[in-house]
Amino acid sequence: MSRKRRTPKVRKSENSEVSLGAEVQNITSEQGNNSEIENPKPEIEKMEVHHHPEVEKKGLKEYILEGLMIFLAVTMGFFAEGLREHITENNRAKEYAVTLYSDLKLDTAELDGYIDYFRRAKANVDTLMQLLADTDPRQVQSGKLYWFGLWGGAYRVFTPHDATLLEMKSSGSLRFFGDKMINRKLAQYDELCQNIKISESTENGIYTEVRKARAGLFAFKYNDMVNNISHINSSREKRTKIDSFQRTKPPLLSYDKILFNEYVEMVRSRFFERKVTTADSLRKRASELISSLNKKYDLRNE
């Protein structure tokens, strides 16, 4: 009887355990390696210690020098800004001077006509008063009464070209001129302009009453003929027409001496002489300003 060989179980089990242990160890080792790769241990960084440099102490002279430099820088900036403003103001002053110069030249031209007109009006009204002083209106050539009586209703308004002056006053730009003489003359000129405006405004009511009184004495037809003669530009032609008309005898609407007296008194209240005097003073101020502005800014070619 033959014996069957038994397989040594223990040895096989040991070999399996050894093999399994090795595999486990390998897996554990691999996991450990992967873990080290995936989660590397942070390295300890070395902290550097920075030392502040020692500040060099400054002496008193250095502090004074730095303060002086700052002061000079601020001062130079201040003077530079002042110079810039000065140049800007001078340029603006020249611009204002040019427009003001032009306005004043226009004013003087208009004032020349204004003064001449009211001087003639005053002269003719004075003649009317002389004619009626001691004489009945019926004894005076009616052509003369029409001509001289026409001027009681003389009317002309002076409107100064003061846009530049008003702008300078409202904006405080008069100081740009930097000339007390010019500013004083401008103030005087402006005052006279305002006086003329006020005078003409208050006279409107009197002027209306004068025209009504004149309409009660002189027929419109002949009054209009005389008015057309007064607008003739040629002096020689005008003089001829005036002399011719004064020799005619156009009828009056009334010869009542009382009505003529009332008319003359109304005309006198218009104060033509004062108009002429004020306008003449205004023209002189304008001429003085033109001369002063021209002297300072050389505006002869403007």
mmCIF file of C-alpha atoms in Angstrom:
data_model
loop_
_atom_site.group_PDB
_atom_site.id
_atom_site.type_symbol
_atom_site.label_atom_id
_atom_site.label_comp_id
_atom_site.label_asym_id
_atom_site.label_seq_id
_atom_site.Cartn_x
_atom_site.Cartn_y
_atom_site.Cartn_z
ATOM 1 C CA MET A 1 0.000 0.000 0.000
ATOM 2 C CA SER A 2 1.466 3.164 -1.184
ATOM 3 C CA ARG A 3 1.445 6.301 0.949
ATOM 4 C CA LYS A 4 0.080 9.592 -0.431
ATOM 5 C CA ARG A 5 2.319 12.585 -0.054
ATOM 6 C CA ARG A 6 0.721 15.431 1.874
ATOM 7 C CA THR A 7 1.263 18.955 0.781
ATOM 8 C CA PRO A 8 2.832 20.957 3.568
ATOM 9 C CA LYS A 9 0.025 23.422 4.327
ATOM 10 C CA VAL A 10 1.991 25.353 6.849
ATOM 11 C CA ARG A 11 4.710 26.154 4.403
ATOM 12 C CA LYS A 12 2.248 27.210 1.797
ATOM 13 C CA SER A 13 0.482 29.411 4.303
ATOM 14 C CA GLU A 14 3.728 30.981 5.368
ATOM 15 C CA ASN A 15 4.690 31.646 1.821
ATOM 16 C CA SER A 16 1.289 33.265 1.159
ATOM 17 C CA GLU A 17 1.546 35.395 4.234
ATOM 18 C CA VAL A 18 5.011 36.452 3.312
ATOM 19 C CA SER A 19 3.908 37.279 -0.169
ATOM 20 C CA LEU A 20 0.819 39.135 1.069
ATOM 21 C CA GLY A 21 2.854 40.996 3.637
ATOM 22 C CA ALA A 22 5.288 42.040 0.986
ATOM 23 C CA GLU A 23 2.511 43.290 -1.216
ATOM 24 C CA VAL A 24 0.960 45.213 1.654
ATOM 25 C CA GLN A 25 4.321 46.657 2.491
ATOM 26 C CA ASN A 26 4.835 47.669 -1.122
ATOM 27 C CA ILE A 27 1.394 49.294 -1.302
ATOM 28 C CA THR A 28 1.978 51.103 1.973
ATOM 29 C CA SER A 29 5.353 52.224 0.754
ATOM 30 C CA GLU A 30 3.896 53.514 -2.498
ATOM 31 C CA GLN A 31 1.090 55.344 -0.665
ATOM 32 C CA GLY A 32 3.627 56.860 1.620
ATOM 33 C CA ASN A 33 5.693 58.012 -1.308
ATOM 34 C CA ASN A 34 2.597 59.426 -3.055
ATOM 35 C CA SER A 35 1.586 61.148 0.134
ATOM 36 C CA GLU A 36 4.976 62.743 0.376
ATOM 37 C CA ILE A 37 4.694 63.906 -3.227
ATOM 38 C CA GLU A 38 1.151 65.197 -2.912
ATOM 39 C CA ASN A 39 1.628 66.822 0.481
ATOM 40 C CA PRO A 40 5.194 67.931 0.665
ATOM 41 C CA LYS A 41 6.263 69.168 4.023
ATOM 42 C CA PRO A 42 6.659 72.930 4.042
ATOM 43 C CA GLU A 43 10.143 74.073 4.383
ATOM 44 C CA ILE A 44 10.903 76.336 7.224
ATOM 45 C CA GLU A 45 11.688 79.718 5.864
ATOM 46 C CA LYS A 46 14.366 81.661 7.480
ATOM 47 C CA MET A 47 13.244 85.128 8.614
ATOM 48 C CA GLU A 48 15.589 87.903 7.731
ATOM 49 C CA VAL A 49 15.970 90.742 10.173
ATOM 50 C CA HIS A 50 16.231 94.165 8.498
ATOM 51 C CA HIS A 51 18.122 96.759 10.372
ATOM 52 C CA HIS A 52 17.126 100.421 9.845
ATOM 53 C CA PRO A 53 20.005 102.537 8.703
ATOM 54 C CA GLU A 54 21.096 105.110 11.114
ATOM 55 C CA VAL A 55 19.773 108.597 10.193
ATOM 56 C CA GLU A 56 22.436 111.139 9.899
ATOM 57 C CA LYS A 57 21.741 114.058 12.119
ATOM 58 C CA LYS A 58 21.547 117.478 10.388
ATOM 59 C CA GLY A 59 23.117 120.574 11.691
ATOM 60 C CA LEU A 60 21.375 123.904 12.227
ATOM 61 C CA LYS A 61 22.881 125.358 9.044
ATOM 62 C CA GLU A 62 21.392 122.579 6.935
ATOM 63 C CA TYR A 63 17.938 123.134 8.403
ATOM 64 C CA ILE A 64 18.239 126.868 7.745
ATOM 65 C CA LEU A 65 19.383 126.229 4.173
ATOM 66 C CA GLU A 66 16.471 123.858 3.483
ATOM 67 C CA GLY A 67 14.010 126.375 4.953
ATOM 68 C CA LEU A 68 15.531 129.136 2.834
ATOM 69 C CA MET A 69 15.206 127.026 -0.312
ATOM 70 C CA ILE A 70 11.542 126.308 0.419
ATOM 71 C CA PHE A 71 10.927 129.994 1.085
ATOM 72 C CA LEU A 72 12.624 130.988 -2.188
ATOM 73 C CA ALA A 73 10.601 128.403 -4.129
ATOM 74 C CA VAL A 74 7.307 129.663 -2.698
ATOM 75 C CA THR A 75 8.316 133.284 -3.240
ATOM 76 C CA MET A 76 9.328 132.675 -6.851
ATOM 77 C CA GLY A 77 6.035 130.900 -7.469
ATOM 78 C CA PHE A 78 4.170 133.824 -5.965
ATOM 79 C CA PHE A 79 6.024 136.345 -8.124
ATOM 80 C CA ALA A 80 5.550 134.193 -11.233
ATOM 81 C CA GLU A 81 1.793 134.056 -10.610
ATOM 82 C CA GLY A 82 1.721 137.801 -9.958
ATOM 83 C CA LEU A 83 3.606 138.456 -13.194
ATOM 84 C CA ARG A 84 1.214 136.236 -15.123
ATOM 85 C CA GLU A 85 -1.793 138.096 -13.707
ATOM 86 C CA HIS A 86 -0.127 141.437 -14.445
ATOM 87 C CA ILE A 87 0.444 140.484 -18.093
ATOM 88 C CA THR A 88 -3.138 139.220 -18.397
ATOM 89 C CA GLU A 89 -4.547 142.424 -16.880
ATOM 90 C CA ASN A 90 -2.411 144.561 -19.210
ATOM 91 C CA ASN A 91 -3.725 142.663 -22.221
ATOM 92 C CA ARG A 92 -7.299 143.047 -21.008
ATOM 93 C CA ALA A 93 -6.706 146.735 -20.337
ATOM 94 C CA LYS A 94 -5.529 147.223 -23.929
ATOM 95 C CA GLU A 95 -8.639 145.434 -25.240
ATOM 96 C CA TYR A 96 -10.904 147.611 -23.108
ATOM 97 C CA ALA A 97 -8.987 150.722 -24.134
ATOM 98 C CA VAL A 98 -9.518 149.943 -27.825
ATOM 99 C CA THR A 99 -13.294 149.480 -27.509
ATOM 100 C CA LEU A 100 -13.633 152.436 -25.122
ATOM 101 C CA TYR A 101 -11.646 154.606 -27.514
ATOM 102 C CA SER A 102 -14.019 153.651 -30.344
ATOM 103 C CA ASP A 103 -17.100 154.345 -28.170
ATOM 104 C CA LEU A 104 -15.806 157.784 -27.199
ATOM 105 C CA LYS A 105 -15.114 158.746 -30.811
ATOM 106 C CA LEU A 106 -18.703 157.855 -31.699
ATOM 107 C CA ASP A 107 -19.933 159.881 -28.715
ATOM 108 C CA THR A 108 -17.962 162.977 -29.703
ATOM 109 C CA ALA A 109 -19.328 162.818 -33.261
ATOM 110 C CA GLU A 110 -22.920 162.579 -31.972
ATOM 111 C CA LEU A 111 -22.338 165.294 -29.389
ATOM 112 C CA ASP A 112 -21.095 167.649 -32.096
ATOM 113 C CA GLY A 113 -24.428 167.287 -33.886
ATOM 114 C CA TYR A 114 -26.396 167.458 -30.630
ATOM 115 C CA ILE A 115 -24.715 170.696 -29.530
ATOM 116 C CA ASP A 116 -25.074 172.328 -32.928
ATOM 117 C CA TYR A 117 -28.766 171.378 -33.114
ATOM 118 C CA PHE A 118 -29.729 172.829 -29.731
ATOM 119 C CA ARG A 119 -27.635 175.942 -30.240
ATOM 120 C CA ARG A 120 -29.656 176.671 -33.365
ATOM 121 C CA ALA A 121 -32.864 175.826 -31.506
ATOM 122 C CA LYS A 122 -31.982 178.221 -28.693
ATOM 123 C CA ALA A 123 -31.036 181.013 -31.106
ATOM 124 C CA ASN A 124 -34.312 180.694 -33.039
ATOM 125 C CA VAL A 125 -36.428 180.486 -29.864
ATOM 126 C CA ASP A 126 -34.666 183.612 -28.537
ATOM 127 C CA THR A 127 -35.586 185.405 -31.749
ATOM 128 C CA LEU A 128 -39.242 184.337 -31.361
ATOM 129 C CA MET A 129 -39.276 185.781 -27.838
ATOM 130 C CA GLN A 130 -37.857 189.083 -29.098
ATOM 131 C CA LEU A 131 -40.492 189.273 -31.828
ATOM 132 C CA LEU A 132 -43.327 188.704 -29.356
ATOM 133 C CA ALA A 133 -41.919 190.715 -26.449
ATOM 134 C CA ASP A 134 -43.578 194.013 -27.306
ATOM 135 C CA THR A 135 -45.405 193.248 -30.533
ATOM 136 C CA ASP A 136 -48.789 191.755 -31.244
ATOM 137 C CA PRO A 137 -48.554 188.475 -33.189
ATOM 138 C CA ARG A 138 -50.711 190.011 -35.986
ATOM 139 C CA GLN A 139 -48.057 192.624 -36.647
ATOM 140 C CA VAL A 140 -45.305 190.038 -37.158
ATOM 141 C CA GLN A 141 -44.700 188.396 -40.543
ATOM 142 C CA SER A 142 -46.410 185.019 -40.108
ATOM 143 C CA GLY A 143 -43.668 183.291 -42.122
ATOM 144 C CA LYS A 144 -41.218 184.353 -39.440
ATOM 145 C CA LEU A 145 -43.507 183.118 -36.657
ATOM 146 C CA TYR A 146 -43.723 179.727 -38.339
ATOM 147 C CA TRP A 147 -39.980 179.437 -38.776
ATOM 148 C CA PHE A 148 -38.902 180.601 -35.331
ATOM 149 C CA GLY A 149 -41.884 179.001 -33.594
ATOM 150 C CA LEU A 150 -40.976 175.619 -35.085
ATOM 151 C CA TRP A 151 -37.883 175.342 -32.880
ATOM 152 C CA GLY A 152 -39.835 175.329 -29.651
ATOM 153 C CA GLY A 153 -40.542 171.658 -30.407
ATOM 154 C CA ALA A 154 -36.904 170.807 -31.132
ATOM 155 C CA TYR A 155 -36.167 167.253 -30.124
ATOM 156 C CA ARG A 156 -33.003 165.180 -30.144
ATOM 157 C CA VAL A 157 -31.764 162.532 -27.713
ATOM 158 C CA PHE A 158 -28.146 161.745 -26.976
ATOM 159 C CA THR A 159 -27.546 158.082 -26.162
ATOM 160 C CA PRO A 160 -23.964 157.435 -25.065
ATOM 161 C CA HIS A 161 -22.116 154.362 -26.315
ATOM 162 C CA ASP A 162 -21.393 153.177 -22.798
ATOM 163 C CA ALA A 163 -21.488 149.371 -23.155
ATOM 164 C CA THR A 164 -17.740 149.045 -22.518
ATOM 165 C CA LEU A 165 -17.809 151.418 -19.561
ATOM 166 C CA LEU A 166 -20.766 149.619 -17.983
ATOM 167 C CA GLU A 167 -19.053 146.243 -18.402
ATOM 168 C CA MET A 168 -15.870 147.531 -16.793
ATOM 169 C CA LYS A 169 -17.804 149.002 -13.890
ATOM 170 C CA SER A 170 -19.811 145.831 -13.244
ATOM 171 C CA SER A 171 -16.784 143.509 -13.486
ATOM 172 C CA GLY A 172 -14.402 145.736 -11.519
ATOM 173 C CA SER A 173 -12.079 145.967 -14.521
ATOM 174 C CA LEU A 174 -11.458 149.706 -14.240
ATOM 175 C CA ARG A 175 -8.426 148.870 -12.083
ATOM 176 C CA PHE A 176 -6.786 147.272 -15.136
ATOM 177 C CA PHE A 177 -5.882 150.721 -16.439
ATOM 178 C CA GLY A 178 -3.793 151.367 -13.349
ATOM 179 C CA ASP A 179 -4.097 155.096 -13.979
ATOM 180 C CA LYS A 180 -5.918 157.255 -11.456
ATOM 181 C CA MET A 181 -6.246 160.132 -13.924
ATOM 182 C CA ILE A 182 -8.003 157.978 -16.531
ATOM 183 C CA ASN A 183 -10.293 156.433 -13.919
ATOM 184 C CA ARG A 184 -11.214 159.856 -12.536
ATOM 185 C CA LYS A 185 -12.024 161.193 -15.992
ATOM 186 C CA LEU A 186 -14.103 158.091 -16.715
ATOM 187 C CA ALA A 187 -16.056 158.636 -13.495
ATOM 188 C CA GLN A 188 -16.719 162.278 -14.411
ATOM 189 C CA TYR A 189 -17.735 161.332 -17.940
ATOM 190 C CA ASP A 190 -20.100 158.647 -16.661
ATOM 191 C CA GLU A 191 -21.673 161.111 -14.215
ATOM 192 C CA LEU A 192 -22.362 163.635 -16.986
ATOM 193 C CA CYS A 193 -23.857 160.883 -19.171
ATOM 194 C CA GLN A 194 -26.228 159.943 -16.372
ATOM 195 C CA ASN A 195 -27.193 163.605 -15.900
ATOM 196 C CA ILE A 196 -28.135 163.932 -19.574
ATOM 197 C CA LYS A 197 -30.189 160.731 -19.435
ATOM 198 C CA ILE A 198 -32.088 161.957 -16.364
ATOM 199 C CA SER A 199 -32.646 165.408 -17.865
ATOM 200 C CA GLU A 200 -34.023 164.027 -21.108
ATOM 201 C CA SER A 201 -36.221 161.553 -19.256
ATOM 202 C CA THR A 202 -37.819 164.252 -17.057
ATOM 203 C CA GLU A 203 -38.300 166.558 -20.044
ATOM 204 C CA ASN A 204 -40.557 164.160 -21.942
ATOM 205 C CA GLY A 205 -43.667 165.507 -20.233
ATOM 206 C CA ILE A 206 -42.781 169.157 -20.991
ATOM 207 C CA TYR A 207 -41.965 168.296 -24.613
ATOM 208 C CA THR A 208 -45.419 166.763 -25.066
ATOM 209 C CA GLU A 209 -47.112 169.880 -23.686
ATOM 210 C CA VAL A 210 -45.026 172.132 -25.945
ATOM 211 C CA ARG A 211 -46.101 170.166 -29.021
ATOM 212 C CA LYS A 212 -49.760 170.474 -27.984
ATOM 213 C CA ALA A 213 -49.438 174.220 -27.489
ATOM 214 C CA ARG A 214 -47.709 174.630 -30.849
ATOM 215 C CA ALA A 215 -50.459 172.622 -32.560
ATOM 216 C CA GLY A 216 -52.983 175.217 -31.292
ATOM 217 C CA LEU A 217 -51.128 178.073 -33.024
ATOM 218 C CA PHE A 218 -49.566 176.756 -36.217
ATOM 219 C CA ALA A 219 -51.300 174.887 -39.015
ATOM 220 C CA PHE A 220 -49.753 171.483 -39.663
ATOM 221 C CA LYS A 221 -49.485 172.077 -43.431
ATOM 222 C CA TYR A 222 -47.149 175.055 -43.130
ATOM 223 C CA ASN A 223 -45.433 173.761 -40.062
ATOM 224 C CA ASP A 224 -44.443 170.657 -42.045
ATOM 225 C CA MET A 225 -43.103 172.830 -44.885
ATOM 226 C CA VAL A 226 -40.827 174.670 -42.454
ATOM 227 C CA ASN A 227 -39.726 171.383 -40.899
ATOM 228 C CA ASN A 228 -38.687 170.039 -44.317
ATOM 229 C CA ILE A 229 -36.631 173.181 -44.960
ATOM 230 C CA SER A 230 -34.779 172.671 -41.661
ATOM 231 C CA HIS A 231 -33.600 169.237 -42.841
ATOM 232 C CA ILE A 232 -31.941 170.468 -46.036
ATOM 233 C CA ASN A 233 -28.240 169.602 -45.913
ATOM 234 C CA SER A 234 -26.916 172.314 -48.190
ATOM 235 C CA SER A 235 -26.357 175.460 -46.128
ATOM 236 C CA ARG A 236 -26.749 177.788 -49.106
ATOM 237 C CA GLU A 237 -29.965 176.142 -50.303
ATOM 238 C CA LYS A 238 -31.339 176.072 -46.781
ATOM 239 C CA ARG A 239 -30.618 179.765 -46.218
ATOM 240 C CA THR A 240 -32.333 180.674 -49.501
ATOM 241 C CA LYS A 241 -35.425 178.590 -48.661
ATOM 242 C CA ILE A 242 -35.646 180.058 -45.153
ATOM 243 C CA ASP A 243 -35.454 183.658 -46.364
ATOM 244 C CA SER A 244 -38.063 182.957 -49.004
ATOM 245 C CA PHE A 245 -40.485 181.325 -46.573
ATOM 246 C CA GLN A 246 -40.137 184.067 -43.980
ATOM 247 C CA ARG A 247 -41.378 186.616 -46.525
ATOM 248 C CA THR A 248 -44.621 184.657 -46.999
ATOM 249 C CA LYS A 249 -47.803 185.054 -44.975
ATOM 250 C CA PRO A 250 -49.206 181.579 -44.181
ATOM 251 C CA PRO A 251 -52.267 181.802 -41.894
ATOM 252 C CA LEU A 252 -52.043 180.979 -38.201
ATOM 253 C CA LEU A 253 -54.657 178.984 -36.289
ATOM 254 C CA SER A 254 -54.704 181.639 -33.562
ATOM 255 C CA TYR A 255 -53.262 185.121 -33.018
ATOM 256 C CA ASP A 256 -54.130 185.123 -29.330
ATOM 257 C CA LYS A 257 -51.221 186.778 -27.508
ATOM 258 C CA ILE A 258 -51.963 184.832 -24.335
ATOM 259 C CA LEU A 259 -51.610 181.521 -26.165
ATOM 260 C CA PHE A 260 -48.324 182.695 -27.679
ATOM 261 C CA ASN A 261 -47.149 183.761 -24.249
ATOM 262 C CA GLU A 262 -47.999 180.335 -22.783
ATOM 263 C CA TYR A 263 -46.193 178.640 -25.646
ATOM 264 C CA VAL A 264 -43.050 180.705 -25.137
ATOM 265 C CA GLU A 265 -43.030 180.032 -21.406
ATOM 266 C CA MET A 266 -43.279 176.277 -22.020
ATOM 267 C CA VAL A 267 -40.383 176.471 -24.459
ATOM 268 C CA ARG A 268 -38.292 178.366 -21.942
ATOM 269 C CA SER A 269 -38.807 175.597 -19.400
ATOM 270 C CA ARG A 270 -36.970 173.204 -21.703
ATOM 271 C CA PHE A 271 -33.694 174.972 -20.845
ATOM 272 C CA PHE A 272 -31.926 174.680 -24.173
ATOM 273 C CA GLU A 273 -28.959 176.591 -22.811
ATOM 274 C CA ARG A 274 -28.420 174.006 -20.085
ATOM 275 C CA LYS A 275 -28.609 171.212 -22.647
ATOM 276 C CA VAL A 276 -25.874 172.850 -24.667
ATOM 277 C CA THR A 277 -23.677 173.491 -21.626
ATOM 278 C CA THR A 278 -23.974 169.913 -20.321
ATOM 279 C CA ALA A 279 -23.350 168.378 -23.735
ATOM 280 C CA ASP A 280 -20.353 170.643 -24.304
ATOM 281 C CA SER A 281 -18.834 169.567 -20.972
ATOM 282 C CA LEU A 282 -19.462 165.948 -21.866
ATOM 283 C CA ARG A 283 -17.737 166.369 -25.211
ATOM 284 C CA LYS A 284 -14.673 167.913 -23.555
ATOM 285 C CA ARG A 285 -14.456 164.992 -21.135
ATOM 286 C CA ALA A 286 -14.700 162.560 -24.033
ATOM 287 C CA SER A 287 -11.908 164.356 -25.894
ATOM 288 C CA GLU A 288 -9.699 164.293 -22.792
ATOM 289 C CA LEU A 289 -10.280 160.573 -22.368
ATOM 290 C CA ILE A 290 -9.489 159.910 -26.024
ATOM 291 C CA SER A 291 -6.230 161.809 -25.635
ATOM 292 C CA SER A 292 -5.295 159.998 -22.391
ATOM 293 C CA LEU A 293 -6.066 156.532 -23.761
ATOM 294 C CA ASN A 294 -4.195 157.290 -26.961
ATOM 295 C CA LYS A 295 -1.181 158.504 -25.016
ATOM 296 C CA LYS A 296 -1.015 155.399 -22.826
ATOM 297 C CA TYR A 297 -1.933 152.689 -25.359
ATOM 298 C CA ASP A 298 -1.040 154.331 -28.718
ATOM 299 C CA LEU A 299 -4.486 153.936 -30.286
ATOM 300 C CA ARG A 300 -4.123 156.330 -33.209
ATOM 301 C CA ASN A 301 -4.370 153.503 -35.730
ATOM 302 C CA GLU A 302 -7.313 151.801 -34.032
#
